[in-house]
XYZ file of C-alpha atoms in Angstrom:
706
model
C -0.227 0.007 0.099
C 1.447 3.288 -0.846
C 0.702 6.628 1.416
C 0.325 10.148 0.694
C 2.863 12.083 3.553
C 1.460 15.626 4.636
C 3.487 18.163 6.604
C 2.107 21.050 8.143
C 3.770 23.365 10.581
C 1.811 22.713 13.540
C 0.420 20.098 14.938
C -3.564 21.654 15.486
C -3.481 22.229 11.681
C -2.792 18.852 11.153
C -5.313 17.718 13.326
C -7.683 19.662 11.099
C -6.497 18.501 8.014
C -6.518 14.534 10.143
C -10.462 14.972 10.500
C -11.223 15.943 6.514
C -9.117 13.275 5.672
C -10.429 10.912 7.716
C -7.258 9.345 9.735
C -7.743 9.244 12.890
C -5.009 6.689 14.298
C -2.013 9.292 16.635
C 1.007 8.113 17.163
C 4.706 9.775 18.333
C 4.906 12.447 16.380
C 2.330 12.116 13.901
C -0.985 10.194 12.640
C -1.967 7.643 10.193
C -5.143 6.077 8.638
C -6.946 6.121 5.061
C -3.736 6.146 3.322
C -2.113 9.249 4.561
C 0.837 10.011 6.727
C 0.384 13.257 8.609
C 3.278 15.061 10.596
C 3.865 18.710 11.674
C 7.093 20.763 12.242
C 6.468 22.650 15.519
C 8.064 26.428 13.736
C 11.369 26.189 11.936
C 12.849 22.368 12.805
C 15.854 23.437 10.376
C 17.261 26.839 10.144
C 20.605 28.076 9.242
C 23.823 26.985 11.258
C 25.601 29.091 13.620
C 28.917 30.957 13.057
C 30.925 28.272 14.707
C 29.416 25.205 12.604
C 31.937 26.468 9.412
C 35.063 27.064 11.718
C 35.310 26.344 15.931
C 36.990 30.062 15.917
C 33.932 31.667 15.432
C 32.873 30.254 18.704
C 35.237 33.358 19.968
C 34.235 36.707 19.071
C 36.789 38.160 16.827
C 37.404 41.713 14.634
C 40.205 39.683 12.543
C 37.591 36.711 11.600
C 35.710 39.470 10.108
C 33.481 39.425 7.705
C 31.864 36.040 7.875
C 30.279 34.626 4.406
C 29.511 31.418 4.409
C 30.186 29.098 0.723
C 28.313 27.119 0.655
C 25.382 27.631 3.452
C 25.030 25.626 6.129
C 21.770 24.330 7.789
C 21.635 22.504 11.303
C 18.553 20.963 13.135
C 17.119 23.672 15.741
C 18.070 22.346 19.559
C 14.899 20.991 21.312
C 13.454 19.930 18.187
C 15.701 17.072 17.276
C 13.175 14.101 18.253
C 9.964 15.474 15.775
C 12.828 16.101 13.167
C 13.614 12.291 13.216
C 10.232 11.431 13.133
C 9.742 13.716 9.649
C 12.540 12.515 8.155
C 11.828 9.359 8.927
C 8.559 9.545 7.139
C 9.953 11.183 4.464
C 12.651 8.045 4.007
C 9.712 5.771 3.983
C 9.476 3.398 0.574
C 6.041 3.447 0.405
C 5.547 7.104 0.351
C 5.107 8.232 -2.995
C 4.131 12.016 -2.517
C 4.730 14.428 0.073
C 2.097 17.181 0.728
C 3.311 20.279 1.817
C 0.653 21.933 3.931
C 2.844 24.123 6.305
C 1.399 27.339 6.458
C 0.559 29.406 2.568
C 2.873 32.237 2.550
C 7.326 33.126 2.553
C 7.808 31.333 5.711
C 5.797 28.752 5.352
C 7.442 27.617 2.496
C 10.719 27.794 4.097
C 10.029 25.538 7.258
C 8.857 22.946 4.951
C 11.468 23.172 2.669
C 14.564 23.666 4.979
C 13.579 20.027 6.581
C 12.620 18.574 2.747
C 16.329 19.433 1.381
C 18.233 18.465 4.485
C 16.311 14.922 4.874
C 17.754 14.562 1.839
C 14.628 13.935 0.195
C 13.539 13.000 -3.522
C 9.936 12.453 -3.165
C 7.970 14.939 -5.224
C 6.016 16.769 -3.465
C 2.808 19.586 -4.028
C 1.334 22.311 -2.709
C -1.833 23.018 -0.224
C -2.095 26.499 -0.752
C -5.695 27.191 1.396
C -6.661 30.529 2.976
C -9.474 29.404 5.513
C -8.711 25.998 7.859
C -12.755 25.522 7.574
C -13.274 21.951 6.441
C -14.763 22.879 3.248
C -11.524 24.969 2.268
C -9.498 22.079 3.422
C -11.017 19.516 0.918
C -11.275 22.127 -2.247
C -7.517 22.572 -1.220
C -7.252 18.903 -1.875
C -9.241 18.598 -5.109
C -7.038 21.541 -6.553
C -2.942 20.788 -4.849
C -0.479 22.897 -6.998
C 2.649 21.862 -8.039
C 5.692 22.363 -6.113
C 7.773 24.302 -9.018
C 4.940 27.061 -8.812
C 6.144 28.459 -4.937
C 10.249 28.330 -6.364
C 10.678 31.628 -6.337
C 8.716 31.923 -3.048
C 10.928 29.590 -1.403
C 14.417 31.284 -3.044
C 13.141 35.011 -1.877
C 12.467 33.244 1.693
C 16.130 31.945 1.261
C 17.319 35.098 0.238
C 15.739 36.807 3.782
C 16.880 34.476 6.168
C 20.925 34.524 4.069
C 20.798 38.778 4.396
C 19.268 38.513 7.671
C 22.538 36.483 8.608
C 24.664 38.459 7.129
C 23.875 41.150 8.775
C 23.251 40.380 12.059
C 25.491 37.916 12.879
C 28.543 40.527 11.039
C 27.169 43.590 12.638
C 26.290 42.642 15.886
C 29.874 41.039 16.729
C 31.233 43.926 14.841
C 30.015 46.509 16.786
C 29.882 44.390 20.170
C 33.544 44.119 19.694
C 34.286 47.623 19.116
C 32.320 48.844 22.145
C 33.071 45.858 24.849
C 28.863 45.266 24.952
C 26.368 43.686 23.108
C 24.726 44.996 20.615
C 22.793 43.925 18.286
C 22.101 44.956 14.926
C 19.286 43.316 12.792
C 18.321 43.479 9.041
C 15.031 45.361 9.923
C 15.054 45.914 13.763
C 17.877 48.377 13.669
C 16.148 50.632 10.540
C 12.890 50.729 12.638
C 14.699 51.565 15.957
C 16.225 54.682 14.342
C 12.894 55.582 13.220
C 11.400 55.962 17.093
C 15.007 57.666 18.259
C 13.905 60.278 15.212
C 11.007 60.334 16.488
C 12.301 61.276 19.857
C 14.691 63.458 19.131
C 12.268 65.282 17.273
C 9.890 65.773 20.199
C 13.076 66.403 22.561
C 14.413 69.194 20.394
C 10.663 70.925 19.626
C 10.118 74.388 20.920
C 6.729 75.408 21.237
C 5.599 78.626 20.063
C 2.602 80.718 20.850
C -0.452 82.039 19.086
C -3.354 83.220 19.225
C -7.121 83.118 18.293
C -9.673 85.253 18.159
C -13.310 84.717 18.737
C -16.298 86.665 18.045
C -19.459 85.816 19.267
C -23.080 87.681 18.144
C -26.242 86.210 18.479
C -25.453 82.520 19.129
C -23.414 82.432 16.695
C -19.443 82.082 16.671
C -16.632 83.175 14.076
C -13.157 82.508 14.375
C -9.453 84.144 13.752
C -6.852 81.422 14.249
C -3.071 81.229 14.228
C -2.443 84.837 14.785
C 1.200 85.069 16.090
C 1.207 88.498 18.290
C -0.631 88.522 21.132
C -0.860 92.228 20.366
C -2.222 91.853 17.496
C -4.836 89.363 18.514
C -5.925 92.230 21.289
C -5.814 95.025 19.041
C -8.588 93.229 16.481
C -10.744 92.073 19.375
C -10.554 95.758 20.597
C -11.462 96.959 17.410
C -14.288 94.434 17.321
C -16.031 94.467 20.609
C -19.838 96.074 20.507
C -19.263 96.360 16.682
C -21.830 94.579 14.076
C -20.802 91.228 11.607
C -22.311 90.793 8.789
C -22.085 87.633 7.007
C -21.005 88.018 3.778
C -20.966 84.170 2.687
C -22.971 80.786 3.744
C -21.729 77.910 1.398
C -23.062 74.496 1.953
C -21.614 71.541 0.007
C -22.574 67.825 0.300
C -19.456 65.577 1.254
C -19.260 61.813 2.389
C -16.503 59.732 3.955
C -16.040 56.445 2.504
C -16.194 53.175 4.151
C -12.527 51.783 4.861
C -10.968 48.658 3.513
C -11.104 45.293 4.591
C -8.567 44.124 6.307
C -5.092 43.209 5.897
C -2.915 41.723 8.813
C -0.962 45.526 9.157
C -4.952 47.381 9.398
C -6.142 44.661 11.378
C -3.293 45.512 14.266
C -3.194 49.341 13.781
C -6.780 49.338 14.559
C -6.405 46.653 17.468
C -4.063 49.049 18.924
C -6.486 52.052 18.441
C -9.633 50.388 19.940
C -8.221 48.244 23.064
C -4.677 49.126 23.091
C -3.144 45.800 22.474
C -0.182 45.366 20.934
C 0.992 43.895 17.239
C 2.325 40.823 18.692
C -1.065 40.095 20.825
C -3.386 40.826 17.894
C -0.786 38.642 16.068
C -1.817 35.632 18.570
C -5.459 36.495 18.867
C -5.825 36.296 15.238
C -3.981 33.492 14.456
C -5.642 31.347 16.998
C -9.332 32.239 15.737
C -7.574 30.548 12.032
C -7.100 27.496 13.798
C -10.136 27.532 14.968
C -11.404 27.877 11.729
C -13.378 31.527 12.406
C -11.114 33.377 10.121
C -9.190 33.181 7.309
C -5.496 33.564 6.668
C -3.969 36.151 8.880
C -0.963 37.226 7.673
C -2.413 38.830 4.457
C -1.044 41.624 2.584
C -4.399 42.494 0.147
C -7.305 44.128 1.541
C -9.333 42.923 -1.575
C -11.503 40.200 -2.723
C -11.063 37.803 -5.709
C -14.188 37.724 -8.496
C -14.869 34.311 -7.540
C -15.714 35.247 -4.088
C -18.828 37.213 -4.542
C -21.335 34.160 -3.316
C -19.114 33.407 -0.798
C -19.367 37.090 0.636
C -22.752 37.245 0.271
C -23.036 34.731 2.749
C -20.814 35.883 5.128
C -22.756 39.143 5.516
C -26.133 37.637 6.291
C -24.368 35.324 8.769
C -22.814 38.287 10.358
C -25.593 40.782 9.937
C -28.008 37.300 11.682
C -25.474 37.736 15.010
C -27.482 40.527 16.672
C -24.621 42.096 17.780
C -24.480 44.682 14.710
C -28.014 45.818 14.821
C -27.429 48.809 12.126
C -26.365 46.284 9.760
C -29.720 45.300 8.418
C -30.951 48.719 7.434
C -28.044 48.421 3.926
C -27.969 46.038 0.955
C -24.530 45.720 0.759
C -22.258 46.504 -2.211
C -19.635 44.049 -2.962
C -18.016 45.586 -5.602
C -16.181 48.241 -3.618
C -14.269 44.725 -2.211
C -13.445 43.069 -5.429
C -10.112 43.298 -7.168
C -8.616 40.513 -8.207
C -5.884 42.367 -9.449
C -4.800 43.236 -5.951
C -5.200 40.044 -4.333
C -1.536 38.142 -4.559
C -1.414 34.831 -2.093
C -4.127 35.248 -0.093
C -7.510 37.624 0.291
C -8.232 40.329 2.771
C -8.894 38.574 6.054
C -12.636 37.321 6.459
C -14.833 35.805 9.672
C -15.584 32.235 8.757
C -19.436 31.068 8.559
C -18.048 29.081 11.956
C -19.187 32.215 13.232
C -22.544 31.353 13.517
C -22.857 28.547 15.017
C -19.489 29.374 17.771
C -20.498 30.595 21.613
C -18.341 33.355 21.345
C -18.699 33.497 25.334
C -16.245 30.575 25.242
C -13.458 31.940 23.234
C -10.920 34.416 25.379
C -11.440 38.375 25.403
C -9.203 39.215 22.760
C -10.383 36.125 20.387
C -13.871 37.679 20.809
C -12.555 41.348 19.602
C -10.304 40.948 17.263
C -13.098 38.480 15.742
C -16.145 40.589 16.118
C -13.197 43.386 14.260
C -12.974 41.439 11.360
C -16.727 41.185 11.350
C -17.161 44.833 11.763
C -14.960 45.750 9.289
C -16.674 43.391 6.805
C -20.264 45.066 6.925
C -18.797 48.397 6.861
C -16.829 48.245 3.958
C -19.902 46.903 2.012
C -22.086 49.381 4.249
C -23.251 53.100 2.169
C -21.220 56.090 2.629
C -21.446 58.406 5.436
C -23.079 61.332 4.248
C -22.844 65.383 5.619
C -23.519 68.651 4.589
C -20.495 71.242 5.512
C -21.535 74.600 5.725
C -18.702 77.835 6.001
C -19.782 80.478 6.852
C -17.521 84.043 6.290
C -18.688 87.279 8.280
C -16.546 90.674 8.369
C -16.524 93.393 11.415
C -14.114 95.997 11.162
C -12.994 95.065 8.207
C -11.723 91.800 9.498
C -12.751 88.825 7.852
C -13.748 85.687 10.134
C -15.008 82.370 9.726
C -16.697 78.808 10.914
C -17.501 75.935 9.918
C -20.339 73.626 10.946
C -21.044 69.829 9.653
C -24.630 68.342 10.053
C -25.117 64.197 9.310
C -27.242 63.274 6.127
C -26.420 59.781 6.709
C -24.805 57.506 9.144
C -23.781 54.830 6.779
C -21.113 52.235 7.520
C -20.110 54.473 10.946
C -23.399 53.227 12.403
C -22.366 49.570 12.238
C -19.243 50.874 13.740
C -21.029 52.677 16.841
C -22.692 49.193 17.509
C -19.489 47.380 17.346
C -18.111 50.111 20.014
C -21.353 49.535 22.317
C -20.666 45.640 22.060
C -17.105 45.862 22.845
C -18.029 48.148 25.888
C -15.517 47.984 28.761
C -12.426 46.449 26.553
C -12.847 49.550 24.205
C -9.680 51.684 24.831
C -10.357 54.170 22.440
C -12.409 57.212 23.397
C -15.025 57.706 20.448
C -14.011 60.565 17.635
C -15.786 63.934 18.196
C -16.823 65.524 15.273
C -14.458 68.490 13.924
C -17.037 70.988 13.938
C -20.957 70.618 14.870
C -24.141 72.132 13.180
C -24.683 76.220 13.464
C -27.387 78.313 13.495
C -29.029 79.941 11.033
C -27.824 82.484 9.210
C -28.168 84.286 5.873
C -26.190 86.084 3.598
C -25.887 89.499 4.379
C -27.583 89.497 7.583
C -25.945 91.841 10.261
C -25.668 90.907 13.770
C -24.892 92.923 16.371
C -23.408 93.688 19.644
C -20.071 91.341 18.951
C -18.675 89.936 22.363
C -14.785 89.032 21.535
C -12.294 86.348 23.379
C -8.931 85.640 22.983
C -7.793 82.143 23.363
C -3.730 81.459 24.033
C -2.547 78.125 22.131
C 0.713 77.147 21.629
C 2.136 74.384 18.504
C 2.479 70.971 19.613
C 5.157 68.683 18.734
C 5.053 65.150 17.009
C 3.656 62.575 19.112
C 5.648 59.276 19.984
C 4.653 56.530 18.025
C 1.981 54.391 19.090
C 2.192 50.539 17.685
C -0.703 52.069 15.261
C 1.487 54.621 13.875
C 4.495 53.009 13.750
C 3.414 50.050 12.135
C 1.757 52.382 9.142
C 5.324 54.162 9.605
C 6.977 50.499 8.753
C 4.592 49.479 6.186
C 4.972 53.224 3.922
C 8.212 53.143 4.534
C 10.431 54.262 0.912
C 6.728 54.376 -0.943
C 7.841 58.087 -2.350
C 11.060 56.460 -3.766
C 8.693 54.393 -6.278
C 5.666 54.877 -8.823
C 2.284 54.940 -7.913
C 1.708 51.622 -9.359
C 4.343 49.336 -8.260
C 3.539 47.207 -5.220
C 6.035 48.254 -2.093
C 6.818 46.152 0.928
C 8.088 48.877 3.456
C 9.927 47.528 6.359
C 8.945 43.905 6.934
C 5.796 42.066 6.248
C 2.686 41.585 8.103
C 3.999 38.777 9.221
C 6.977 39.748 10.651
C 5.901 43.892 11.759
C 4.658 42.285 15.243
C 7.392 40.246 15.675
C 10.226 42.991 14.953
C 9.000 45.331 17.941
C 8.596 42.688 20.758
C 12.206 41.813 19.631
C 12.851 46.196 20.310
C 11.089 45.839 23.737
C 12.705 42.386 24.863
C 16.474 43.555 23.707
C 16.267 46.700 25.958
C 15.852 49.392 23.505
C 12.840 50.228 23.231
C 10.003 50.380 26.517
C 6.511 50.776 26.712
C 4.662 53.945 27.659
C 1.049 52.880 27.811
C 0.193 53.019 24.166
C 3.889 54.615 23.521
C 6.857 53.262 21.959
C 9.783 55.369 23.090
C 12.928 54.472 22.799
C 15.892 54.059 25.691
C 19.077 55.433 26.325
C 20.856 52.543 25.034
C 18.683 52.454 21.929
C 19.621 56.159 21.469
C 23.236 55.389 21.979
C 23.295 52.406 19.195
C 21.752 54.455 16.600
C 24.261 57.219 17.317
C 27.089 55.261 16.098
C 25.548 52.821 13.213
C 25.996 53.861 9.936
C 23.534 54.952 7.831
C 22.915 52.135 5.297
C 21.649 50.085 8.056
C 19.201 52.106 9.841
C 18.118 53.833 7.201
C 14.355 52.903 6.652
C 14.090 53.325 2.621
C 17.583 51.706 1.739
C 15.982 48.547 3.758
C 12.489 49.017 2.084
C 14.635 48.661 -1.175
C 15.748 45.197 0.184
C 12.342 44.376 1.348
C 11.246 45.252 -2.443
C 14.089 43.143 -4.215
C 12.474 39.809 -1.797
C 9.481 41.193 -3.795
C 11.710 41.168 -6.762
C 12.605 37.672 -6.819
C 9.259 36.157 -5.981
C 8.145 37.279 -8.994
C 11.093 36.046 -10.533
C 12.007 39.847 -11.839
C 15.543 39.609 -9.792
C 17.557 36.832 -8.611
C 18.487 35.843 -5.089
C 22.539 35.806 -5.745
C 22.380 39.331 -7.108
C 20.754 40.259 -3.961
C 22.835 38.590 -1.908
C 25.675 39.538 -3.371
C 24.954 43.258 -2.861
C 23.744 42.657 0.601
C 27.524 40.624 1.130
C 29.217 44.092 -0.206
C 27.369 46.128 1.958
C 28.713 43.737 4.948
C 32.322 44.131 3.238
C 32.093 47.769 3.426
C 30.771 48.147 6.819
C 33.632 45.551 8.666
C 36.507 47.617 6.238
C 35.284 51.241 7.263
C 33.879 51.196 10.816
C 36.284 53.411 12.572
C 37.129 52.722 16.202
C 35.335 54.322 17.885
C 35.919 57.858 20.012
C 36.810 57.801 23.761
C 33.135 59.611 24.147
C 31.478 57.016 22.011
C 33.067 54.104 24.565
C 31.545 56.408 27.177
C 28.013 55.657 25.974
C 28.224 51.891 26.620
C 30.825 51.918 29.481
C 29.501 49.497 31.940
C 28.584 50.458 35.688
C 32.288 48.928 37.805
C 30.390 47.863 40.991
C 30.605 44.493 41.953
C 27.444 42.518 40.821
C 26.314 38.912 42.353
C 26.508 35.740 39.986
C 23.365 33.854 39.367
C 25.399 31.121 37.557
C 27.495 29.905 35.501
C 27.074 30.861 31.230
C 26.472 27.568 29.716
C 27.889 28.737 26.095
C 31.546 30.333 27.764
C 31.621 29.413 31.470
C 31.753 33.505 32.446
C 29.620 34.887 35.673
C 25.656 35.549 34.836
C 24.402 38.617 36.554
C 21.044 39.718 37.178
C 20.124 43.039 34.789
C 17.164 45.227 34.680
C 15.540 43.122 32.110
C 16.917 40.233 31.525
C 20.256 37.567 32.719
C 23.000 38.143 31.269
C 26.561 36.644 30.297
C 29.549 38.944 32.027
C 31.418 37.958 28.893
C 31.481 40.713 26.286
C 32.102 37.984 24.100
C 29.424 36.251 24.878
C 25.272 36.787 23.896
C 24.284 34.202 26.128
C 21.059 35.827 28.028
C 17.399 34.581 29.426
C 15.204 37.306 28.715
C 12.780 37.912 32.251
C 9.913 39.051 30.078
C 10.099 35.420 28.147
C 6.811 35.105 26.141
C 6.325 31.467 26.281
C 6.795 31.044 29.935
C 4.323 33.393 30.052
C 2.098 31.932 27.842
C 2.397 28.227 30.604
C 2.161 31.018 32.898
C 5.714 30.707 34.284
C 7.423 33.397 35.135
C 11.186 33.464 34.940
C 11.966 34.278 38.513
C 15.614 34.585 40.184
C 15.040 30.809 41.236
C 14.180 29.702 38.205
C 16.786 30.534 36.408
C 19.909 29.410 38.754
C 18.168 26.383 38.638
C 18.420 26.338 34.897
C 21.900 27.441 34.718
C 22.342 24.856 37.100
C 21.016 21.795 35.484
C 19.759 22.761 32.139
C 16.173 22.078 32.849
C 13.789 22.240 35.935
C 10.696 20.020 36.421
C 7.673 22.061 37.247
C 4.004 20.850 37.843
C 2.314 23.934 37.619
C 2.235 25.179 33.802
C -0.601 26.222 31.955
C -2.304 24.779 28.739
C -4.001 27.576 26.353
C -5.323 24.804 24.692
C -7.305 22.425 27.792
C -7.425 25.486 30.224
C -5.696 22.681 32.461
C -2.198 22.960 34.358
C 0.124 19.710 33.716
C 3.440 19.270 34.015
C 7.230 19.259 31.850
C 10.252 19.680 31.901
C 11.614 23.548 30.976
C 14.765 22.683 29.374
C 16.993 25.470 28.426
C 18.246 25.249 24.878
C 20.847 27.168 22.486
C 19.034 28.032 18.984
C 19.724 30.780 15.888
C 17.410 33.634 15.084
C 15.851 34.941 12.126
C 19.667 37.331 11.933
C 21.672 34.189 12.532
C 22.432 35.312 15.754
C 22.811 32.287 18.741
C 19.936 32.856 21.215
C 18.682 30.964 24.394
C 15.749 29.082 24.660
C 13.112 27.324 26.642
C 11.759 24.032 24.985
C 9.063 22.005 26.998
C 10.168 17.591 27.378
C 7.497 15.452 28.275
C 9.960 12.542 29.146
C 12.922 12.030 31.211
C 13.001 14.683 33.816
C 15.829 15.914 36.222
C 13.717 16.630 39.612
C 14.764 17.843 43.225
């Protein structure tokens, strides 16, 4: 009997596919039945090897060894995932498997996850691609009926591979270069550092902003108030006020115009994250985690999309979805209009995945069983579908121009004619209730009393108000995501597809990395660069902190994906930049070294570094190795442990450093909502930029107990 092997990215996806394919027998690390093996990768099983795998001398960070330019590139199994890798490799080596189905996430990173394992295993079995935008049973069935040739995604893989190589080259070489030059760990990233530069530039604009006063003069007569704004001199404002006091106000013109506020587009991931930050105060990562969970629960479509449109063949599906969302009873205003689906349809603007949508499962799901963030995000997606197809918001704008003592004043008013899509957003705000962190936006101007042209109003009463120019606002995750998305776009033609800094799938991780590394801190909704972050940007050369340059790189990756640029050409450019960086970076001045000088006070050791044997100290945000040539650290804010409701305490850090693992009986499962026990194992892995990093893995087998 021959089998088909399905390789997914996560166990939960494997379970969903197994249900559709009627594969019921669970084994260690895979499922089998009905002519299928189904296994999973649990993220990146295989990644780029650490520098020391090319030469043992690279284990010690030394300037004379730079640049490190692998040729050929090596890969390695990520520590802590060996067992699952061997399971996948064994299945790929079976003689009774005649075809493999790549069912990892349908995107650049998902393609890389599968192909790294496929190639590292030495597999030669032909494979095809499952490419779907929803985990609904019907979508999975349709996807298996329309499996795609693997060759269709070769360019996507080349783009992903080029991205990983570029991140490794910049991350390894720049981080080692600056760490050795400045004798303290300084992390440089291909995308992370330009984002930090944007935050630093904004902070400097705020810091150096000098506010200047200005004055407004307001005249009130018979219930109407008109204004003269932005007067630069207080004396001028007082003279104008005195000139108009008790005079007549003549209406020169009353202009009325009907205007509209068009419906918002459907959500892509970035716009969803931006609005969730405004509505609920969620970080980009919190929103990504919530929407990814909703996707795996079959409640929304593929989340990491960069499109805000739908394809022509989705018209009937969307019509049905709108009806389902309206029937939920959560958006009563949605029943008052006939949806306009045409404005959401544009097949030319859909590449890999269409815009984010709820699925039909929303109708049969008890939303009260979902965690609050998931409920809020799901309703937000449903609300946007209804808003996007609702009528425009119509209003009448009135502009009154008047004269007093030969001086001109004016005012604006607004009357809503038809609320349109804004009524549905109001329903959403009401439903979200206490979760809503954003106050309802006040109208910029309200209705005015009725007056007519040439009408004269008597006995003017003037008033002066003093104001100051405002500095730029600190970036929030909302505004930073927008800035990342639009970085460098002014350098491209209007019709050119542009990618900005990072991708929808990576931007949340970039922000979290800056925070966890101590270069950025959160203050309310604001993202503020720390002193360490500002100091780092002050010494990094322009090409490695330029948002527009990095946006150029991201667009080059898009060209590789579209087969208009070779990956070799792109990597050659990155390699030359790295060479230039190493040869042209001068030795730091005494003043620059002082920026990164460490405190000389004696510190208590938490334990011994498992990488180099030096002391590990208790820092502000991490437990870090005291050796300036070693990058080992344990972050106190560990997302993986937070999900398990296990804080990274000093005692836990000490035990991990001493034994390498610790048994815990009080770990929380987000899937079941129950506590479980397992070993927490300290492992060494490599991040996306090629830097060695420590991580915590679960082991349900052998454990070391007290």
